[in-house]
mmCIF file of C-alpha atoms in Angstrom:
data_model
loop_
_atom_site.group_PDB
_atom_site.id
_atom_site.type_symbol
_atom_site.label_atom_id
_atom_site.label_comp_id
_atom_site.label_asym_id
_atom_site.label_seq_id
_atom_site.Cartn_x
_atom_site.Cartn_y
_atom_site.Cartn_z
ATOM 1 C CA MET A 23 35.634 6.959 12.923
ATOM 2 C CA ALA A 24 33.400 9.364 11.019
ATOM 3 C CA GLU A 25 30.780 7.753 8.793
ATOM 4 C CA THR A 26 32.407 9.031 5.600
ATOM 5 C CA THR A 27 35.857 7.713 6.572
ATOM 6 C CA LYS A 28 34.635 4.150 7.129
ATOM 7 C CA THR A 29 34.736 1.661 4.280
ATOM 8 C CA HIS A 30 31.255 1.175 2.837
ATOM 9 C CA VAL A 31 30.610 -2.427 1.903
ATOM 10 C CA ILE A 32 28.314 -4.398 -0.366
ATOM 11 C CA LEU A 33 28.145 -8.089 0.540
ATOM 12 C CA LEU A 34 27.752 -10.428 -2.431
ATOM 13 C CA ALA A 35 26.773 -14.083 -1.972
ATOM 14 C CA CYS A 36 26.947 -16.480 -4.926
ATOM 15 C CA GLY A 37 25.497 -19.983 -4.891
ATOM 16 C CA SER A 38 22.798 -22.352 -6.034
ATOM 17 C CA PHE A 39 20.210 -21.203 -3.461
ATOM 18 C CA ASN A 40 18.385 -24.427 -4.217
ATOM 19 C CA PRO A 41 16.404 -23.399 -2.216
ATOM 20 C CA ILE A 42 17.499 -20.328 -0.286
ATOM 21 C CA THR A 43 17.340 -20.998 3.459
ATOM 22 C CA LYS A 44 17.020 -19.034 6.672
ATOM 23 C CA GLY A 45 20.705 -19.704 7.168
ATOM 24 C CA HIS A 46 21.623 -17.858 3.977
ATOM 25 C CA ILE A 47 19.832 -14.749 5.221
ATOM 26 C CA GLN A 48 21.366 -15.232 8.659
ATOM 27 C CA MET A 49 24.815 -15.176 7.062
ATOM 28 C CA PHE A 50 24.131 -11.694 5.720
ATOM 29 C CA GLU A 51 22.825 -10.456 9.048
ATOM 30 C CA ARG A 52 25.693 -11.917 11.083
ATOM 31 C CA ALA A 53 28.281 -10.558 8.659
ATOM 32 C CA ARG A 54 26.767 -7.073 8.728
ATOM 33 C CA ASP A 55 26.551 -7.027 12.524
ATOM 34 C CA TYR A 56 30.156 -8.126 12.865
ATOM 35 C CA LEU A 57 31.526 -5.647 10.318
ATOM 36 C CA HIS A 58 29.681 -2.815 12.033
ATOM 37 C CA LYS A 59 31.074 -3.852 15.419
ATOM 38 C CA THR A 60 34.638 -3.571 14.111
ATOM 39 C CA GLY A 61 34.059 0.170 13.706
ATOM 40 C CA ARG A 62 35.781 0.084 10.305
ATOM 41 C CA PHE A 63 32.894 -0.729 7.983
ATOM 42 C CA ILE A 64 29.339 0.255 7.082
ATOM 43 C CA VAL A 65 27.398 -2.372 5.176
ATOM 44 C CA ILE A 66 25.078 -0.558 2.790
ATOM 45 C CA GLY A 67 23.735 -3.484 0.796
ATOM 46 C CA GLY A 68 23.615 -7.207 0.248
ATOM 47 C CA ILE A 69 23.275 -9.041 -3.066
ATOM 48 C CA VAL A 70 22.054 -12.614 -3.553
ATOM 49 C CA SER A 71 23.250 -13.917 -6.932
ATOM 50 C CA PRO A 72 21.834 -17.356 -7.868
ATOM 51 C CA VAL A 73 23.911 -19.540 -10.175
ATOM 52 C CA HIS A 74 23.105 -20.161 -13.853
ATOM 53 C CA ASP A 75 21.043 -23.213 -14.798
ATOM 54 C CA SER A 76 23.985 -24.695 -16.710
ATOM 55 C CA TYR A 77 25.976 -25.080 -13.500
ATOM 56 C CA GLY A 78 24.984 -28.725 -13.809
ATOM 57 C CA LYS A 79 24.367 -29.552 -10.180
ATOM 58 C CA THR A 80 22.083 -32.546 -9.665
ATOM 59 C CA GLY A 81 18.570 -31.505 -8.659
ATOM 60 C CA LEU A 82 19.098 -27.832 -9.520
ATOM 61 C CA VAL A 83 15.672 -26.379 -10.279
ATOM 62 C CA SER A 84 15.115 -23.694 -12.892
ATOM 63 C CA SER A 85 16.509 -20.242 -12.183
ATOM 64 C CA ARG A 86 12.972 -18.932 -12.636
ATOM 65 C CA HIS A 87 12.007 -20.751 -9.451
ATOM 66 C CA ARG A 88 15.215 -20.016 -7.582
ATOM 67 C CA LEU A 89 15.017 -16.297 -8.311
ATOM 68 C CA THR A 90 11.437 -16.200 -7.116
ATOM 69 C CA MET A 91 12.263 -18.069 -3.902
ATOM 70 C CA CYS A 92 15.188 -15.753 -3.244
ATOM 71 C CA GLN A 93 12.967 -12.706 -3.719
ATOM 72 C CA LEU A 94 10.401 -14.142 -1.334
ATOM 73 C CA ALA A 95 13.124 -14.798 1.245
ATOM 74 C CA VAL A 96 14.397 -11.201 1.206
ATOM 75 C CA GLN A 97 11.091 -9.391 0.688
ATOM 76 C CA SER A 98 11.037 -8.115 4.270
ATOM 77 C CA SER A 99 14.667 -6.951 4.205
ATOM 78 C CA ASP A 100 15.478 -3.299 3.612
ATOM 79 C CA TRP A 101 19.038 -3.985 2.506
ATOM 80 C CA ILE A 102 19.375 -7.431 0.865
ATOM 81 C CA ARG A 103 18.529 -7.702 -2.837
ATOM 82 C CA VAL A 104 18.346 -10.443 -5.472
ATOM 83 C CA ASP A 105 20.309 -9.942 -8.690
ATOM 84 C CA PRO A 106 19.361 -11.962 -11.811
ATOM 85 C CA TRP A 107 22.436 -11.210 -13.910
ATOM 86 C CA GLU A 108 24.070 -14.636 -13.479
ATOM 87 C CA CYS A 109 20.872 -16.443 -14.422
ATOM 88 C CA TYR A 110 20.372 -14.353 -17.556
ATOM 89 C CA GLN A 111 23.765 -15.081 -19.085
ATOM 90 C CA ASP A 112 24.195 -17.579 -21.915
ATOM 91 C CA THR A 113 26.124 -19.944 -19.711
ATOM 92 C CA TRP A 114 27.557 -20.502 -16.242
ATOM 93 C CA GLN A 115 29.711 -17.706 -14.820
ATOM 94 C CA THR A 116 32.617 -18.010 -12.418
ATOM 95 C CA THR A 117 32.442 -16.325 -9.035
ATOM 96 C CA CYS A 118 35.270 -14.078 -10.178
ATOM 97 C CA SER A 119 33.306 -12.927 -13.228
ATOM 98 C CA VAL A 120 30.251 -12.176 -11.074
ATOM 99 C CA LEU A 121 32.304 -9.978 -8.757
ATOM 100 C CA GLU A 122 33.880 -8.221 -11.727
ATOM 101 C CA HIS A 123 30.447 -7.674 -13.277
ATOM 102 C CA HIS A 124 29.212 -5.832 -10.188
ATOM 103 C CA ARG A 125 32.414 -3.834 -9.955
ATOM 104 C CA ASP A 126 32.119 -2.815 -13.619
ATOM 105 C CA LEU A 127 28.445 -2.054 -13.140
ATOM 106 C CA MET A 128 29.326 0.461 -10.450
ATOM 107 C CA LYS A 129 31.661 2.202 -12.871
ATOM 108 C CA ARG A 130 28.716 3.138 -15.063
ATOM 109 C CA VAL A 131 26.625 6.004 -13.737
ATOM 110 C CA THR A 132 23.502 4.426 -15.217
ATOM 111 C CA GLY A 133 24.123 1.035 -13.604
ATOM 112 C CA CYS A 134 21.424 0.191 -11.069
ATOM 113 C CA ILE A 135 22.355 -2.724 -8.818
ATOM 114 C CA LEU A 136 20.306 -2.111 -5.676
ATOM 115 C CA SER A 137 16.684 -1.469 -6.567
ATOM 116 C CA ASN A 138 15.090 -1.028 -3.197
ATOM 117 C CA VAL A 139 12.395 -3.581 -2.451
ATOM 118 C CA ASN A 140 10.173 -1.122 -0.632
ATOM 119 C CA THR A 141 10.601 1.777 -3.043
ATOM 120 C CA PRO A 142 11.228 0.100 -6.411
ATOM 121 C CA SER A 143 13.082 1.963 -9.113
ATOM 122 C CA ILE A 144 11.450 2.606 -12.479
ATOM 123 C CA THR A 145 14.846 1.854 -14.018
ATOM 124 C CA PRO A 146 14.961 -1.722 -15.380
ATOM 125 C CA VAL A 147 17.261 -4.111 -13.564
ATOM 126 C CA ILE A 148 20.422 -4.476 -15.627
ATOM 127 C CA GLY A 149 20.385 -7.785 -17.514
ATOM 128 C CA GLN A 150 16.624 -8.238 -17.407
ATOM 129 C CA PRO A 151 15.211 -9.271 -20.821
ATOM 130 C CA GLN A 152 13.478 -6.244 -22.307
ATOM 131 C CA ASN A 153 10.509 -8.330 -23.480
ATOM 132 C CA GLU A 154 9.678 -9.223 -19.898
ATOM 133 C CA SER A 155 6.632 -7.193 -18.862
ATOM 134 C CA SER A 156 6.569 -8.291 -15.230
ATOM 135 C CA GLN A 157 9.229 -7.316 -12.700
ATOM 136 C CA THR A 158 7.590 -8.854 -9.654
ATOM 137 C CA ILE A 159 10.386 -11.368 -9.190
ATOM 138 C CA TYR A 160 12.961 -8.644 -8.664
ATOM 139 C CA GLN A 161 10.997 -5.726 -7.311
ATOM 140 C CA ASN A 162 8.245 -5.385 -4.768
ATOM 141 C CA ASN A 163 5.517 -2.766 -4.700
ATOM 142 C CA ASN A 164 5.129 -2.618 -0.935
ATOM 143 C CA SER A 165 4.675 0.735 0.731
ATOM 144 C CA VAL A 166 7.658 2.964 1.365
ATOM 145 C CA SER A 167 9.702 2.015 4.402
ATOM 146 C CA ASN A 168 10.556 4.547 7.079
ATOM 147 C CA LYS A 169 13.562 2.599 8.363
ATOM 148 C CA PRO A 170 16.894 4.438 8.423
ATOM 149 C CA THR A 171 19.090 3.405 5.501
ATOM 150 C CA ALA A 172 22.526 4.105 4.080
ATOM 151 C CA ALA A 173 21.333 7.080 2.051
ATOM 152 C CA LYS A 174 20.414 8.978 5.225
ATOM 153 C CA ILE A 175 23.986 8.675 6.416
ATOM 154 C CA LEU A 176 25.057 10.756 3.448
ATOM 155 C CA GLY A 177 22.309 13.376 3.418
ATOM 156 C CA LYS A 178 18.636 14.153 4.000
ATOM 157 C CA VAL A 179 17.380 12.392 0.891
ATOM 158 C CA GLY A 180 14.622 9.816 0.482
ATOM 159 C CA GLU A 181 13.886 6.688 2.435
ATOM 160 C CA SER A 182 16.306 4.259 0.818
ATOM 161 C CA LEU A 183 19.513 3.676 -1.067
ATOM 162 C CA SER A 184 18.376 2.598 -4.509
ATOM 163 C CA ARG A 185 21.260 3.330 -6.841
ATOM 164 C CA ILE A 186 24.974 2.995 -6.407
ATOM 165 C CA CYS A 187 27.061 4.787 -9.003
ATOM 166 C CA CYS A 188 30.790 5.161 -9.252
ATOM 167 C CA VAL A 189 33.276 6.921 -11.430
ATOM 168 C CA ARG A 190 36.606 5.385 -10.453
ATOM 169 C CA PRO A 191 38.148 1.896 -10.108
ATOM 170 C CA PRO A 192 37.589 -0.138 -6.914
ATOM 171 C CA MET A 193 39.274 0.824 -3.646
ATOM 172 C CA GLU A 194 39.018 4.519 -4.518
ATOM 173 C CA ARG A 195 36.119 6.842 -3.799
ATOM 174 C CA PHE A 196 32.675 6.703 -5.337
ATOM 175 C CA THR A 197 29.641 8.936 -5.589
ATOM 176 C CA PHE A 198 26.280 7.714 -4.328
ATOM 177 C CA VAL A 199 23.000 8.798 -5.891
ATOM 178 C CA ASP A 200 19.522 8.161 -4.535
ATOM 179 C CA GLU A 201 17.158 8.130 -7.515
ATOM 180 C CA ASN A 202 14.070 8.024 -5.267
ATOM 181 C CA ALA A 203 14.866 11.335 -3.614
ATOM 182 C CA ASN A 204 12.699 13.334 -6.063
ATOM 183 C CA LEU A 205 15.225 16.157 -6.062
ATOM 184 C CA GLY A 206 14.695 17.040 -9.706
ATOM 185 C CA THR A 207 18.437 17.169 -10.314
ATOM 186 C CA VAL A 208 21.258 14.871 -9.300
ATOM 187 C CA MET A 209 22.767 15.704 -5.924
ATOM 188 C CA ARG A 210 26.312 14.583 -5.234
ATOM 189 C CA TYR A 211 27.415 13.619 -1.757
ATOM 190 C CA GLU A 212 30.794 13.511 -0.144
ATOM 191 C CA GLU A 213 32.661 10.689 -1.822
ATOM 192 C CA ILE A 214 33.323 7.576 0.231
ATOM 193 C CA GLU A 215 35.267 4.360 -0.131
ATOM 194 C CA LEU A 216 33.191 1.438 -1.377
ATOM 195 C CA ARG A 217 34.110 -2.241 -1.610
ATOM 196 C CA ILE A 218 32.355 -5.378 -2.799
ATOM 197 C CA LEU A 219 33.162 -8.326 -0.545
ATOM 198 C CA LEU A 220 32.324 -11.950 -1.278
ATOM 199 C CA LEU A 221 30.214 -13.408 1.520
ATOM 200 C CA CYS A 222 30.576 -17.135 2.096
ATOM 201 C CA GLY A 223 30.584 -19.926 4.630
ATOM 202 C CA SER A 224 33.767 -21.631 5.764
ATOM 203 C CA ASP A 225 32.932 -24.577 3.472
ATOM 204 C CA LEU A 226 33.523 -22.396 0.405
ATOM 205 C CA LEU A 227 36.748 -21.093 1.917
ATOM 206 C CA GLU A 228 37.832 -24.699 2.455
ATOM 207 C CA SER A 229 37.126 -25.482 -1.203
ATOM 208 C CA PHE A 230 39.880 -23.003 -2.135
ATOM 209 C CA CYS A 231 42.342 -25.519 -0.698
ATOM 210 C CA ILE A 232 41.269 -28.356 -3.017
ATOM 211 C CA PRO A 233 43.904 -28.644 -5.789
ATOM 212 C CA GLY A 234 42.527 -27.884 -9.243
ATOM 213 C CA LEU A 235 39.033 -26.935 -8.097
ATOM 214 C CA TRP A 236 39.540 -23.189 -8.441
ATOM 215 C CA ASN A 237 41.477 -21.323 -11.117
ATOM 216 C CA GLU A 238 44.423 -19.764 -9.291
ATOM 217 C CA ALA A 239 44.187 -16.535 -11.281
ATOM 218 C CA ASP A 240 40.544 -16.234 -10.210
ATOM 219 C CA MET A 241 41.499 -16.855 -6.593
ATOM 220 C CA GLU A 242 44.064 -14.057 -6.799
ATOM 221 C CA VAL A 243 41.360 -11.662 -7.996
ATOM 222 C CA ILE A 244 38.665 -12.823 -5.558
ATOM 223 C CA VAL A 245 40.850 -12.658 -2.457
ATOM 224 C CA GLY A 246 43.446 -10.110 -3.564
ATOM 225 C CA GLU A 247 41.337 -7.492 -5.335
ATOM 226 C CA PHE A 248 37.957 -7.904 -3.640
ATOM 227 C CA GLY A 249 38.190 -9.719 -0.301
ATOM 228 C CA ILE A 250 36.055 -12.251 1.549
ATOM 229 C CA VAL A 251 33.818 -12.239 4.601
ATOM 230 C CA VAL A 252 33.635 -15.744 6.066
ATOM 231 C CA VAL A 253 30.885 -16.979 8.373
ATOM 232 C CA PRO A 254 32.121 -20.136 10.184
ATOM 233 C CA ARG A 255 29.805 -23.151 10.058
ATOM 234 C CA ASP A 256 29.749 -26.729 11.321
ATOM 235 C CA GLY A 257 32.624 -26.106 13.730
ATOM 236 C CA ALA A 258 35.122 -25.307 10.957
ATOM 237 C CA ASP A 259 38.211 -23.278 11.837
ATOM 238 C CA PRO A 260 38.818 -20.650 9.102
ATOM 239 C CA ASP A 261 42.303 -19.858 10.437
ATOM 240 C CA ARG A 262 43.311 -23.499 10.051
ATOM 241 C CA ILE A 263 41.798 -23.596 6.557
ATOM 242 C CA MET A 264 43.735 -20.515 5.463
ATOM 243 C CA ASN A 265 47.026 -22.112 6.478
ATOM 244 C CA HIS A 266 46.461 -24.822 3.846
ATOM 245 C CA SER A 267 46.485 -22.402 0.897
ATOM 246 C CA SER A 268 49.390 -20.195 -0.162
ATOM 247 C CA ILE A 269 47.000 -17.704 -1.800
ATOM 248 C CA LEU A 270 44.805 -17.478 1.284
ATOM 249 C CA ARG A 271 47.892 -16.965 3.447
ATOM 250 C CA LYS A 272 49.173 -14.313 1.047
ATOM 251 C CA TYR A 273 45.964 -12.283 1.301
ATOM 252 C CA LYS A 274 45.032 -13.139 4.864
ATOM 253 C CA ASN A 275 44.386 -9.489 5.658
ATOM 254 C CA ASN A 276 41.654 -9.444 3.001
ATOM 255 C CA ILE A 277 39.771 -12.292 4.678
ATOM 256 C CA LEU A 278 37.426 -11.184 7.437
ATOM 257 C CA VAL A 279 36.192 -13.991 9.696
ATOM 258 C CA VAL A 280 32.919 -13.271 11.481
ATOM 259 C CA LYS A 281 33.333 -13.708 15.218
ATOM 260 C CA ASP A 282 30.249 -13.235 17.336
ATOM 261 C CA ASP A 283 28.288 -14.729 20.205
ATOM 262 C CA SER A 284 25.600 -16.257 18.001
ATOM 263 C CA ASN A 285 24.414 -19.661 19.137
ATOM 264 C CA HIS A 286 22.531 -20.395 15.935
ATOM 265 C CA PRO A 287 24.031 -23.454 14.200
ATOM 266 C CA MET A 288 24.993 -22.606 10.643
ATOM 267 C CA ALA A 289 23.841 -26.091 9.654
ATOM 268 C CA VAL A 290 20.461 -24.513 8.907
ATOM 269 C CA VAL A 291 22.115 -22.928 5.864
ATOM 270 C CA SER A 292 21.977 -26.337 4.202
ATOM 271 C CA SER A 293 19.788 -26.457 1.111
ATOM 272 C CA THR A 294 20.425 -30.206 0.944
ATOM 273 C CA LYS A 295 18.835 -30.770 4.350
ATOM 274 C CA SER A 296 15.928 -28.586 3.292
ATOM 275 C CA ARG A 297 15.309 -30.687 0.178
ATOM 276 C CA LEU A 298 15.499 -33.922 2.161
ATOM 277 C CA ALA A 299 13.015 -32.577 4.700
ATOM 278 C CA LEU A 300 10.625 -31.683 1.881
ATOM 279 C CA GLN A 301 10.959 -35.106 0.271
ATOM 280 C CA HIS A 302 10.286 -36.882 3.567
ATOM 281 C CA GLY A 303 7.466 -34.590 4.638
ATOM 282 C CA ASP A 304 9.528 -33.624 7.677
ATOM 283 C CA GLY A 305 7.881 -30.844 9.671
ATOM 284 C CA HIS A 306 11.337 -29.553 10.633
ATOM 285 C CA VAL A 307 11.523 -27.955 7.199
ATOM 286 C CA VAL A 308 10.200 -24.828 8.953
ATOM 287 C CA ASP A 309 13.553 -24.682 10.754
ATOM 288 C CA TYR A 310 15.323 -24.342 7.418
ATOM 289 C CA LEU A 311 13.011 -22.306 5.198
ATOM 290 C CA CYS A 312 10.848 -19.231 5.688
ATOM 291 C CA GLN A 313 7.109 -19.723 5.212
ATOM 292 C CA PRO A 314 6.739 -17.810 1.912
ATOM 293 C CA VAL A 315 9.430 -20.033 0.370
ATOM 294 C CA ILE A 316 7.757 -23.188 1.716
ATOM 295 C CA ASP A 317 4.419 -22.051 0.300
ATOM 296 C CA TYR A 318 5.963 -21.401 -3.110
ATOM 297 C CA ILE A 319 7.720 -24.781 -3.124
ATOM 298 C CA LEU A 320 4.498 -26.613 -2.309
ATOM 299 C CA LYS A 321 2.493 -24.649 -4.852
ATOM 300 C CA SER A 322 5.079 -25.308 -7.577
ATOM 301 C CA GLN A 323 5.684 -28.918 -6.478
ATOM 302 C CA LEU A 324 9.445 -28.468 -6.216
ATOM 303 C CA TYR A 325 11.850 -30.916 -4.542
ATOM 304 C CA ILE A 326 9.068 -33.355 -3.795
ATOM 305 C CA ASN A 327 10.723 -36.163 -5.758
ATOM 306 C CA ALA A 328 14.190 -37.455 -4.881
ATOM 307 C CA SER A 329 15.404 -36.344 -8.319
ATOM 308 C CA GLY A 330 14.819 -32.722 -7.301
#
């Protein structure tokens, strides 16, 4: 398939990220590799969206810390970004509303949702309080990367995809603009199909089968209108899980299960195990968390007490 005829995908992961682990980043990488191997998709971006403080989960540290840890975890990635929108709302947001927010954001030409870490945009991140003078949590001033990125697929412009703009509803065709290209005027590329897919582990998929846990109307939107990419973990069988939900069965074609030869146990995605390792002074915490995140946790004295 030609590049412009493939479906271009943004992977969105919602969760506590309390703290973000190596496994969370591995989920993005495994999902992207698998989607590329199918020959049907091009993954052009990944979004980490930490949950609001009012989610109420025991031991949930402040979003200020969780956003910082997420940024540290993705600082070396040229395609995964951290989005603060959920954390900046007045209250907790459903997964459905987060997906709809990013879809609506792409409908507005001025909506910037992927500020490249290596070549930061001067455009403020949508949702960031305007009285905030520092943007270091969300943007990084490292030198420009020379790695090939999605923007180069569409034309000889710049080093990175930094802005995604669209003019039509989802599942149609959108126009991509690279604001770091220094072209002087906006250049429009051949329009391509773009989708936002929810990235999750099989444990979240299994939660869809628990009666009353999810709003059925939200499930219809999440699976029916957007779609899900599932990374199996802990030996779970996504196909078996889907058979236990009428909605999942109905939209089975919108659920993409990552199948690869990876031998890495997805148990390392566990934030709970990471917190326990920190509380017990277990050296195996390095198996769960990247060093910059560990350093930040120790400096900020997070998770040291059993209470979180």
